[in-house]
XYZ file of C-alpha atoms in Angstrom:
580
model
C 6.276 15.078 12.231
C 4.531 13.339 15.161
C 5.642 9.833 15.902
C 3.311 6.917 15.206
C 1.449 5.268 18.076
C 0.968 1.542 18.531
C -2.738 2.032 17.711
C -1.858 3.824 14.477
C 0.607 1.085 13.582
C -2.094 -1.528 14.266
C -4.647 0.211 12.048
C -2.148 0.926 9.269
C -1.090 -2.725 9.181
C -4.700 -3.909 8.936
C -5.360 -1.421 6.130
C -2.266 -2.673 4.296
C -3.684 -6.204 4.611
C -6.887 -5.082 2.888
C -9.160 -4.650 5.907
C -11.568 -1.801 5.126
C -13.866 -1.855 8.158
C -13.501 -2.346 11.893
C -16.822 -3.320 13.477
C -17.345 -2.583 17.152
C -18.623 -0.450 20.013
C -16.403 2.349 21.292
C -15.042 2.370 24.846
C -12.267 4.027 26.816
C -9.635 1.341 26.326
C -10.393 1.376 22.580
C -10.162 5.146 22.183
C -6.618 5.236 20.731
C -7.564 2.641 18.108
C -10.888 4.304 17.197
C -9.099 7.628 16.787
C -6.484 5.983 14.580
C -9.274 4.573 12.394
C -10.837 8.030 12.193
C -7.619 9.348 10.667
C -6.996 6.348 8.370
C -8.274 7.052 4.843
C -8.518 3.393 3.888
C -10.540 2.156 6.856
C -13.928 2.925 8.403
C -15.157 2.433 11.958
C -18.571 0.704 11.842
C -20.520 1.500 14.979
C -22.885 -1.321 15.897
C -25.184 -1.518 18.931
C -23.845 -4.816 20.299
C -20.382 -6.347 19.984
C -21.860 -9.748 19.135
C -23.185 -8.096 15.992
C -19.684 -6.802 15.258
C -18.222 -10.302 15.269
C -21.056 -11.799 13.194
C -20.769 -8.953 10.683
C -17.019 -9.396 10.347
C -17.461 -13.143 9.885
C -20.044 -12.617 7.138
C -17.849 -10.078 5.364
C -14.954 -12.543 5.422
C -17.165 -15.297 3.975
C -18.422 -13.053 1.176
C -15.044 -11.610 0.190
C -12.685 -14.422 1.175
C -10.466 -11.753 2.768
C -9.555 -10.870 6.325
C -12.187 -8.879 8.233
C -11.914 -7.312 11.690
C -13.916 -6.438 14.784
C -13.162 -4.943 18.184
C -14.496 -4.747 21.727
C -13.468 -2.597 24.667
C -12.051 -4.046 27.876
C -13.907 -6.621 29.953
C -17.644 -6.790 29.167
C -17.138 -5.132 25.786
C -14.904 -7.772 24.272
C -16.750 -10.573 26.082
C -19.743 -9.778 23.865
C -17.675 -10.726 20.805
C -17.336 -14.349 21.795
C -20.477 -15.861 20.241
C -19.891 -14.266 16.845
C -16.221 -15.262 16.995
C -17.143 -18.883 17.710
C -19.349 -18.798 14.634
C -16.657 -17.227 12.436
C -14.065 -19.724 13.648
C -16.279 -22.741 13.016
C -17.191 -21.304 9.607
C -13.460 -20.969 8.815
C -13.893 -17.235 8.165
C -10.634 -15.249 8.510
C -11.352 -12.694 11.248
C -8.995 -10.615 13.399
C -10.574 -9.570 16.704
C -9.094 -6.821 18.872
C -9.933 -7.398 22.538
C -9.010 -4.146 24.210
C -7.692 -4.557 27.759
C -7.443 -2.712 31.062
C -4.282 -0.666 31.815
C -1.269 -2.956 31.669
C -0.083 -1.990 35.168
C -3.394 -3.183 36.644
C -3.569 -6.640 35.079
C -3.841 -9.254 37.806
C -5.227 -6.922 40.507
C -8.979 -7.523 40.036
C -9.189 -4.052 38.510
C -12.501 -2.593 37.294
C -13.784 -4.596 34.296
C -10.789 -6.942 34.411
C -11.020 -10.194 32.485
C -8.306 -12.224 30.776
C -9.093 -12.142 27.043
C -5.824 -13.911 26.192
C -7.315 -16.939 27.972
C -11.026 -16.485 27.289
C -10.824 -16.621 23.492
C -8.410 -19.530 23.095
C -11.079 -22.084 22.281
C -12.558 -20.025 19.444
C -9.311 -18.958 17.761
C -6.187 -20.269 16.096
C -4.095 -17.587 17.790
C -4.799 -15.589 20.961
C -2.109 -13.413 22.560
C -1.650 -10.438 24.869
C 0.458 -7.515 23.639
C 2.227 -6.456 26.819
C 4.998 -4.389 25.249
C 4.998 -1.881 22.406
C 7.946 -3.692 20.804
C 5.749 -6.731 20.098
C 4.018 -4.758 17.372
C 3.831 -5.410 14.478
C 5.283 -8.931 14.684
C 2.489 -10.276 16.886
C -0.130 -8.668 14.637
C 1.554 -10.168 11.583
C 1.490 -13.603 13.243
C -2.187 -13.180 14.125
C -3.067 -12.194 10.553
C -1.211 -15.163 9.105
C -2.962 -17.577 11.463
C -6.397 -16.212 10.552
C -5.750 -16.145 6.801
C -3.554 -19.227 6.519
C -5.578 -21.570 8.694
C -9.017 -20.059 8.054
C -10.567 -18.825 11.291
C -10.158 -16.346 14.115
C -7.155 -14.645 15.685
C -7.532 -12.525 18.818
C -5.163 -9.861 20.131
C -5.573 -8.412 23.619
C -4.191 -4.868 23.671
C -4.193 -2.688 26.834
C -5.351 0.842 26.120
C -2.236 2.451 27.591
C 0.056 0.421 25.331
C -2.100 1.296 22.318
C -1.467 4.971 23.076
C 2.325 4.581 23.351
C 4.653 5.599 20.543
C 6.263 2.860 18.508
C 10.028 2.312 18.842
C 12.343 4.355 16.641
C 13.385 1.375 14.541
C 9.933 -0.016 13.838
C 9.948 -2.643 11.103
C 7.446 -3.180 8.309
C 6.815 -6.862 7.765
C 5.585 -8.640 4.669
C 2.058 -9.944 5.096
C 0.387 -13.119 3.894
C -3.092 -12.224 2.604
C -4.041 -15.327 0.587
C -3.930 -19.103 0.905
C -2.052 -21.458 -1.418
C -3.529 -24.405 -3.269
C -2.694 -27.728 -1.608
C -2.033 -30.680 -3.885
C -1.923 -34.210 -2.411
C 1.104 -36.421 -2.838
C 1.217 -38.577 -5.977
C 0.987 -41.742 -3.880
C -2.287 -40.591 -2.282
C -3.825 -39.701 -5.630
C -2.802 -43.072 -7.051
C -4.299 -44.862 -4.058
C -7.573 -42.955 -4.420
C -7.656 -43.730 -8.148
C -7.273 -47.421 -7.357
C -10.205 -47.302 -4.920
C -12.381 -45.598 -7.528
C -11.464 -48.103 -10.222
C -12.254 -51.029 -7.915
C -15.710 -49.702 -7.018
C -18.764 -50.365 -9.175
C -20.913 -47.722 -7.469
C -19.352 -44.419 -6.360
C -21.159 -41.612 -4.522
C -19.829 -38.115 -3.830
C -20.909 -36.182 -0.743
C -19.901 -32.509 -0.864
C -19.490 -29.699 1.638
C -18.321 -26.111 1.617
C -14.826 -27.247 0.673
C -16.094 -27.651 -2.892
C -16.279 -23.853 -3.259
C -14.574 -22.973 -6.525
C -14.461 -26.618 -7.619
C -17.891 -27.024 -9.252
C -16.514 -27.795 -12.711
C -13.994 -30.320 -11.363
C -16.675 -32.135 -9.327
C -18.971 -32.338 -12.357
C -16.192 -33.687 -14.594
C -15.283 -36.355 -12.061
C -18.923 -37.361 -11.497
C -19.435 -37.689 -15.250
C -16.363 -39.871 -15.568
C -17.364 -42.304 -12.818
C -21.179 -41.953 -13.173
C -21.574 -40.864 -9.584
C -24.615 -39.374 -7.832
C -23.804 -36.253 -5.820
C -25.283 -35.459 -2.416
C -24.433 -32.462 -0.298
C -24.471 -31.028 3.201
C -26.246 -27.724 3.903
C -23.014 -25.732 3.677
C -22.266 -27.339 0.320
C -25.662 -26.511 -1.217
C -24.734 -23.131 -2.712
C -21.561 -24.483 -4.315
C -22.650 -27.799 -5.756
C -26.402 -28.065 -6.339
C -26.759 -25.734 -9.334
C -26.185 -26.947 -12.931
C -25.767 -30.444 -11.516
C -27.191 -33.362 -13.520
C -26.001 -35.753 -10.792
C -27.800 -34.089 -7.851
C -29.591 -36.383 -5.400
C -30.271 -33.864 -2.645
C -29.150 -33.232 0.891
C -28.502 -35.512 3.833
C -28.747 -34.735 7.516
C -31.536 -33.513 9.761
C -32.953 -31.267 7.055
C -32.284 -33.766 4.295
C -34.448 -34.481 1.285
C -34.333 -36.583 -1.846
C -32.103 -39.621 -2.307
C -28.830 -38.447 -0.730
C -29.206 -40.863 2.169
C -29.771 -43.874 -0.126
C -26.943 -42.861 -2.442
C -24.451 -42.701 0.421
C -25.582 -46.051 1.843
C -26.024 -48.119 -1.331
C -22.672 -47.352 -2.960
C -19.422 -49.349 -2.864
C -17.294 -46.248 -2.315
C -18.343 -42.986 -0.676
C -16.042 -40.012 -1.286
C -16.431 -37.110 1.139
C -15.323 -33.902 -0.574
C -14.550 -30.853 1.548
C -17.108 -31.637 4.229
C -16.921 -31.837 8.001
C -20.531 -33.075 8.104
C -21.102 -33.521 11.848
C -23.973 -36.013 11.910
C -22.129 -39.302 11.673
C -25.325 -41.284 12.246
C -26.372 -40.245 8.721
C -23.162 -41.692 7.271
C -22.808 -45.393 6.440
C -20.581 -47.743 8.427
C -20.553 -50.648 5.971
C -19.128 -49.117 2.781
C -15.629 -47.989 1.881
C -15.065 -44.287 2.565
C -12.415 -41.882 1.283
C -12.226 -38.274 2.401
C -10.568 -35.277 0.753
C -10.030 -32.134 2.826
C -7.568 -29.263 2.958
C -7.713 -29.323 6.763
C -6.093 -32.522 8.009
C -7.821 -32.312 11.392
C -11.130 -32.958 9.593
C -9.955 -36.240 8.121
C -11.576 -39.242 9.806
C -13.151 -37.459 12.729
C -16.715 -38.326 11.648
C -16.303 -41.818 10.208
C -13.746 -44.565 9.822
C -11.826 -43.978 6.596
C -10.296 -46.379 4.143
C -8.268 -43.495 2.741
C -7.586 -39.943 3.950
C -6.410 -37.434 1.347
C -4.972 -34.102 2.450
C -5.543 -31.534 -0.275
C -7.851 -28.994 -1.915
C -10.871 -30.561 -3.596
C -10.172 -28.678 -6.824
C -6.505 -29.653 -6.989
C -7.201 -33.240 -5.973
C -9.898 -33.823 -8.589
C -7.848 -32.092 -11.290
C -5.147 -34.682 -10.692
C -7.470 -37.623 -10.038
C -9.964 -37.441 -12.908
C -7.502 -38.205 -15.751
C -6.123 -41.154 -13.757
C -9.356 -43.084 -13.203
C -10.928 -45.370 -15.757
C -14.140 -44.024 -17.224
C -17.151 -46.024 -16.098
C -19.890 -46.847 -18.593
C -22.476 -48.428 -16.299
C -25.013 -45.727 -15.305
C -27.497 -48.031 -13.602
C -26.670 -46.951 -10.030
C -26.639 -43.248 -10.959
C -29.908 -43.465 -12.896
C -31.597 -45.423 -10.106
C -30.602 -42.759 -7.557
C -31.777 -39.953 -9.856
C -35.133 -41.715 -10.194
C -35.403 -42.198 -6.428
C -34.548 -38.561 -5.918
C -37.239 -37.343 -8.306
C -39.811 -39.716 -6.820
C -38.971 -38.571 -3.282
C -39.496 -34.944 -4.217
C -42.685 -35.441 -6.212
C -44.775 -36.147 -3.143
C -43.714 -33.080 -1.214
C -43.047 -30.462 -3.864
C -46.276 -28.613 -3.284
C -47.214 -29.861 0.161
C -47.470 -26.357 1.566
C -47.194 -24.136 -1.493
C -50.276 -25.085 -3.514
C -53.707 -23.508 -3.009
C -52.617 -21.406 -0.051
C -53.710 -17.978 -1.317
C -56.636 -17.951 1.127
C -55.127 -19.831 4.049
C -54.153 -17.921 7.154
C -51.912 -17.797 9.081
C -49.533 -17.907 6.139
C -47.527 -21.088 5.658
C -43.809 -20.295 6.064
C -43.004 -22.676 3.208
C -45.078 -20.494 0.914
C -43.186 -17.413 2.099
C -39.846 -19.060 1.351
C -41.054 -20.252 -2.048
C -42.229 -16.792 -3.131
C -39.092 -15.180 -1.695
C -36.941 -17.523 -3.776
C -38.838 -16.518 -6.917
C -38.736 -12.765 -6.250
C -35.168 -12.361 -4.961
C -32.348 -11.299 -7.268
C -30.260 -13.860 -9.120
C -27.154 -12.713 -7.226
C -28.808 -12.137 -3.839
C -27.047 -12.870 -0.567
C -29.295 -14.648 1.929
C -28.424 -14.704 5.619
C -30.416 -17.309 7.509
C -31.367 -17.524 11.171
C -30.836 -20.808 12.987
C -33.968 -22.862 13.603
C -36.858 -23.189 11.205
C -35.379 -20.601 8.819
C -32.646 -23.172 8.191
C -35.339 -25.575 7.027
C -36.904 -23.078 4.631
C -33.520 -22.030 3.237
C -32.406 -25.627 2.731
C -35.572 -26.584 0.880
C -36.597 -23.461 -0.997
C -33.621 -21.292 -1.883
C -32.440 -22.158 -5.366
C -28.673 -21.844 -5.875
C -27.333 -20.760 -9.253
C -23.615 -20.156 -8.734
C -24.140 -16.439 -8.050
C -26.348 -16.446 -4.971
C -24.821 -16.843 -1.519
C -26.393 -18.431 1.545
C -24.778 -17.711 4.919
C -25.906 -18.895 8.319
C -24.640 -20.223 11.609
C -24.620 -23.683 10.084
C -21.806 -25.113 12.243
C -22.126 -23.126 15.487
C -25.928 -23.004 15.441
C -26.376 -19.641 17.140
C -29.631 -17.740 17.335
C -29.780 -14.144 16.092
C -27.101 -14.493 13.426
C -29.032 -13.431 10.302
C -29.418 -9.675 10.863
C -25.772 -9.121 11.975
C -24.457 -11.208 9.093
C -26.614 -9.208 6.683
C -24.918 -6.041 7.947
C -21.463 -7.397 7.102
C -22.620 -8.757 3.760
C -24.235 -5.464 2.733
C -21.186 -3.377 3.600
C -19.163 -5.340 1.037
C -21.475 -4.164 -1.768
C -24.308 -1.686 -1.233
C -25.633 -2.405 -4.719
C -26.125 -6.132 -4.131
C -29.396 -7.433 -2.755
C -29.012 -8.781 0.787
C -31.937 -10.592 2.414
C -32.043 -11.536 6.090
C -34.325 -14.542 6.631
C -35.011 -13.895 10.308
C -37.114 -15.744 12.828
C -38.970 -13.645 15.374
C -36.920 -15.161 18.198
C -33.568 -14.486 16.583
C -34.533 -11.041 15.315
C -35.784 -9.831 18.695
C -32.624 -11.085 20.420
C -30.386 -8.575 18.597
C -33.134 -6.249 17.365
C -31.158 -3.194 18.488
C -28.894 -3.558 15.483
C -31.789 -2.933 13.129
C -30.878 0.645 14.056
C -27.462 0.051 12.486
C -29.210 -0.512 9.146
C -30.976 2.818 9.579
C -27.886 4.677 10.766
C -25.823 3.626 7.747
C -28.793 3.456 5.352
C -27.924 -0.131 4.502
C -30.537 -1.479 2.047
C -30.888 -4.860 3.787
C -34.308 -6.479 3.379
C -35.320 -8.293 6.576
C -37.992 -10.907 5.856
C -39.314 -11.847 9.278
C -40.924 -15.284 9.662
C -43.097 -14.284 12.587
C -44.809 -17.331 14.106
C -44.632 -15.974 17.692
C -42.712 -19.028 18.856
C -39.338 -20.678 19.043
C -40.423 -23.201 16.429
C -37.459 -25.572 16.376
C -37.337 -25.802 20.174
C -41.077 -26.428 20.250
C -40.562 -29.220 17.734
C -37.806 -30.741 19.869
C -40.062 -30.732 22.907
C -42.999 -32.207 21.013
C -40.968 -35.042 19.518
C -39.520 -35.812 22.954
C -43.042 -36.215 24.315
C -42.907 -32.996 26.334
C -45.531 -30.253 26.294
C -44.218 -27.062 24.712
C -43.278 -24.644 27.475
C -41.437 -21.328 27.375
C -41.492 -21.234 23.585
C -44.218 -18.660 22.940
C -43.314 -15.058 22.124
C -45.742 -12.195 22.690
C -44.710 -10.114 19.709
C -45.439 -6.524 18.729
C -46.111 -5.278 15.213
C -42.477 -5.406 14.064
C -43.269 -3.409 10.913
C -44.522 -0.543 13.081
C -41.288 -0.683 15.092
C -39.302 -0.527 11.844
C -41.233 2.549 10.723
C -40.715 4.192 14.117
C -36.983 3.570 13.736
C -36.932 5.385 10.387
C -36.992 2.382 8.052
C -39.723 1.073 5.773
C -41.963 -1.508 7.437
C -44.572 -3.775 5.827
C -46.813 -6.205 7.707
C -48.285 -9.153 5.817
C -51.111 -11.207 7.301
C -52.736 -12.617 4.143
C -51.029 -14.786 1.511
C -52.455 -12.784 -1.384
C -50.499 -9.722 -0.204
C -47.139 -11.489 0.136
C -45.729 -11.228 -3.383
C -46.654 -7.559 -3.672
C -45.046 -6.830 -0.299
C -41.772 -8.484 -1.307
C -41.705 -6.622 -4.604
C -42.326 -3.358 -2.771
C -39.495 -4.164 -0.365
C -37.037 -4.987 -3.140
C -37.902 -1.761 -4.987
C -37.266 0.360 -1.911
C -33.736 1.784 -1.823
C -33.232 1.721 1.945
C -33.644 -0.842 4.740
C -36.988 -2.661 4.896
C -38.594 -5.039 7.358
C -41.324 -7.321 5.998
C -43.150 -8.743 9.011
C -44.911 -11.883 7.762
C -47.301 -13.504 10.231
C -46.789 -17.243 9.697
C -48.451 -20.391 10.959
C -46.747 -21.790 14.100
C -48.303 -25.206 13.377
C -46.992 -25.574 9.836
C -44.785 -28.582 10.545
C -45.825 -32.063 9.495
C -43.899 -34.761 11.344
C -43.322 -38.168 9.713
C -44.661 -41.068 11.816
C -41.291 -42.779 12.265
C -39.433 -39.791 13.694
C -37.527 -40.419 16.933
C -36.630 -37.936 19.634
C -32.902 -38.305 19.113
C -33.342 -37.323 15.456
C -34.337 -33.789 16.384
C -33.004 -32.847 19.802
C -30.137 -30.400 19.438
C -29.982 -30.949 15.665
C -28.674 -34.315 16.798
C -28.210 -37.747 15.461
C -30.359 -40.445 13.955
C -30.374 -43.189 11.392
C -33.337 -41.633 9.591
C -33.128 -39.820 6.287
C -36.273 -37.631 6.113
C -36.818 -35.760 9.335
C -38.987 -32.805 8.469
C -41.494 -33.214 5.690
C -42.449 -30.267 3.523
C -42.165 -28.765 0.096
C -38.878 -28.453 -1.736
C -39.487 -25.505 -4.007
C -37.964 -25.633 -7.478
C -35.752 -28.614 -6.674
C -38.341 -31.045 -7.998
C -38.151 -29.289 -11.368
C -34.384 -29.771 -11.327
C -34.796 -33.446 -10.476
C -37.258 -33.999 -13.313
C -34.896 -32.191 -15.673
C -32.081 -34.539 -14.700
C -34.306 -37.536 -15.359
C -35.037 -36.254 -18.868
C -31.301 -36.155 -19.500
C -30.787 -39.844 -18.769
C -29.633 -41.547 -21.975
C -32.234 -43.920 -23.409
C -31.239 -47.354 -24.758
């Protein structure tokens, strides 16, 4: 029987970890690995058109499944293309293993053709980044890389020269045990007791939740009920905490709405749960703050803390809730719920009422109808920029839907590649890419990947022929918009030419029918919706620093617009307030 190569050992180990796909673009230094994948029954090579897509797709797959995903790039320019998607995966805490194939090992350091130093280049966007310079390093180095990615949540990168990948493994190759899941982290008793004391001392408690509340919805609700606390959230916490939430007061930050800002500033104690919310200017500096996070490096890096608690949100609240005294005074909670409902009332239909004859189509109306027509378990991938606004305000979470975007890294062109990774995890689940025309055209080549693999992704293109968020930044800064206009083709015609189904929508009355047609179609579809580039309404008190670079301000409502079905939820919560 032929001996195993290092490439075969690499692929077999990944398959044993549960990796089922390796996204990438083939190249000479990768050939031994691609051939090993070809012969591995439990793994598939996914050929994309750009390595950046490979990294975004792997990151999305990891976020959907919670398991390790993998991508690869050939030596030099090939693996360099991975870097943007890897930054996004790392900042999203998605466990991803990236293989950066390398030039022949004997040529490293000689300025050889396509030479770079991937073991140095990827250090900033990874927990672990190493060069395999000897066949005997496998599989221990791979095992270490896997455990860093899974255990710490983020990216590991291995640089592997093509000649070493083709070598045979040593005679006495070992098979190592692999860590494929993360443990629950419970805080120390003393920390829980200290947090309980802070809660008991406070008359008004507010919770502010991020993506670290995933899987802890019931525990957050039980704690909020016990201490009569309003609950605000960051954008990454929306899908986990907003649904079935009688304590919801909306979202804070640049895209914020409702009463989240007031609730975080008018309390006695603010508890940050599983959030690394980056905009510290939206956080108070004159109330007591406690933070709970499983990643200790997040604790206190956005605001001064009165107490830092290292632990899972679910485990922490399970221990904390029975220890705190139940509060009976609902006045603060009810006042925030009322403020929240009042804040939403004025904007609920700002751009979604009486628009059936208005052209160009308001993007808010598109998002509102999309929310109504999409499946109850749909996965939405969202481009950075104005699509973030529409997703934040119009997509209704329900505990089954997922919303993925480049919410921490803020990259353009993320939605289509992430939709590819999301769809590969389940071809029967509805996946919708909310793409802007700028982001879509940047990596438009990978629309062909949808066609090649017959992935039934539905791309809903918000086509306003401009880089809308950048134009907004310029306008608010007092600058004339320049370099923000796109001269766009008929994207639906391009989709049809590529072999997919394409629908162009220019009138509002055709929108709902077009979306229904797209969702009925079994293959990939692009719905090119021509939207109004002037749809934004800017509040009079907005300041330049509130918008530039998604940056910082002391304001609470930055972009005004409708909020979809959230006003209905707010009114429902008001009806549930106990009457004297």
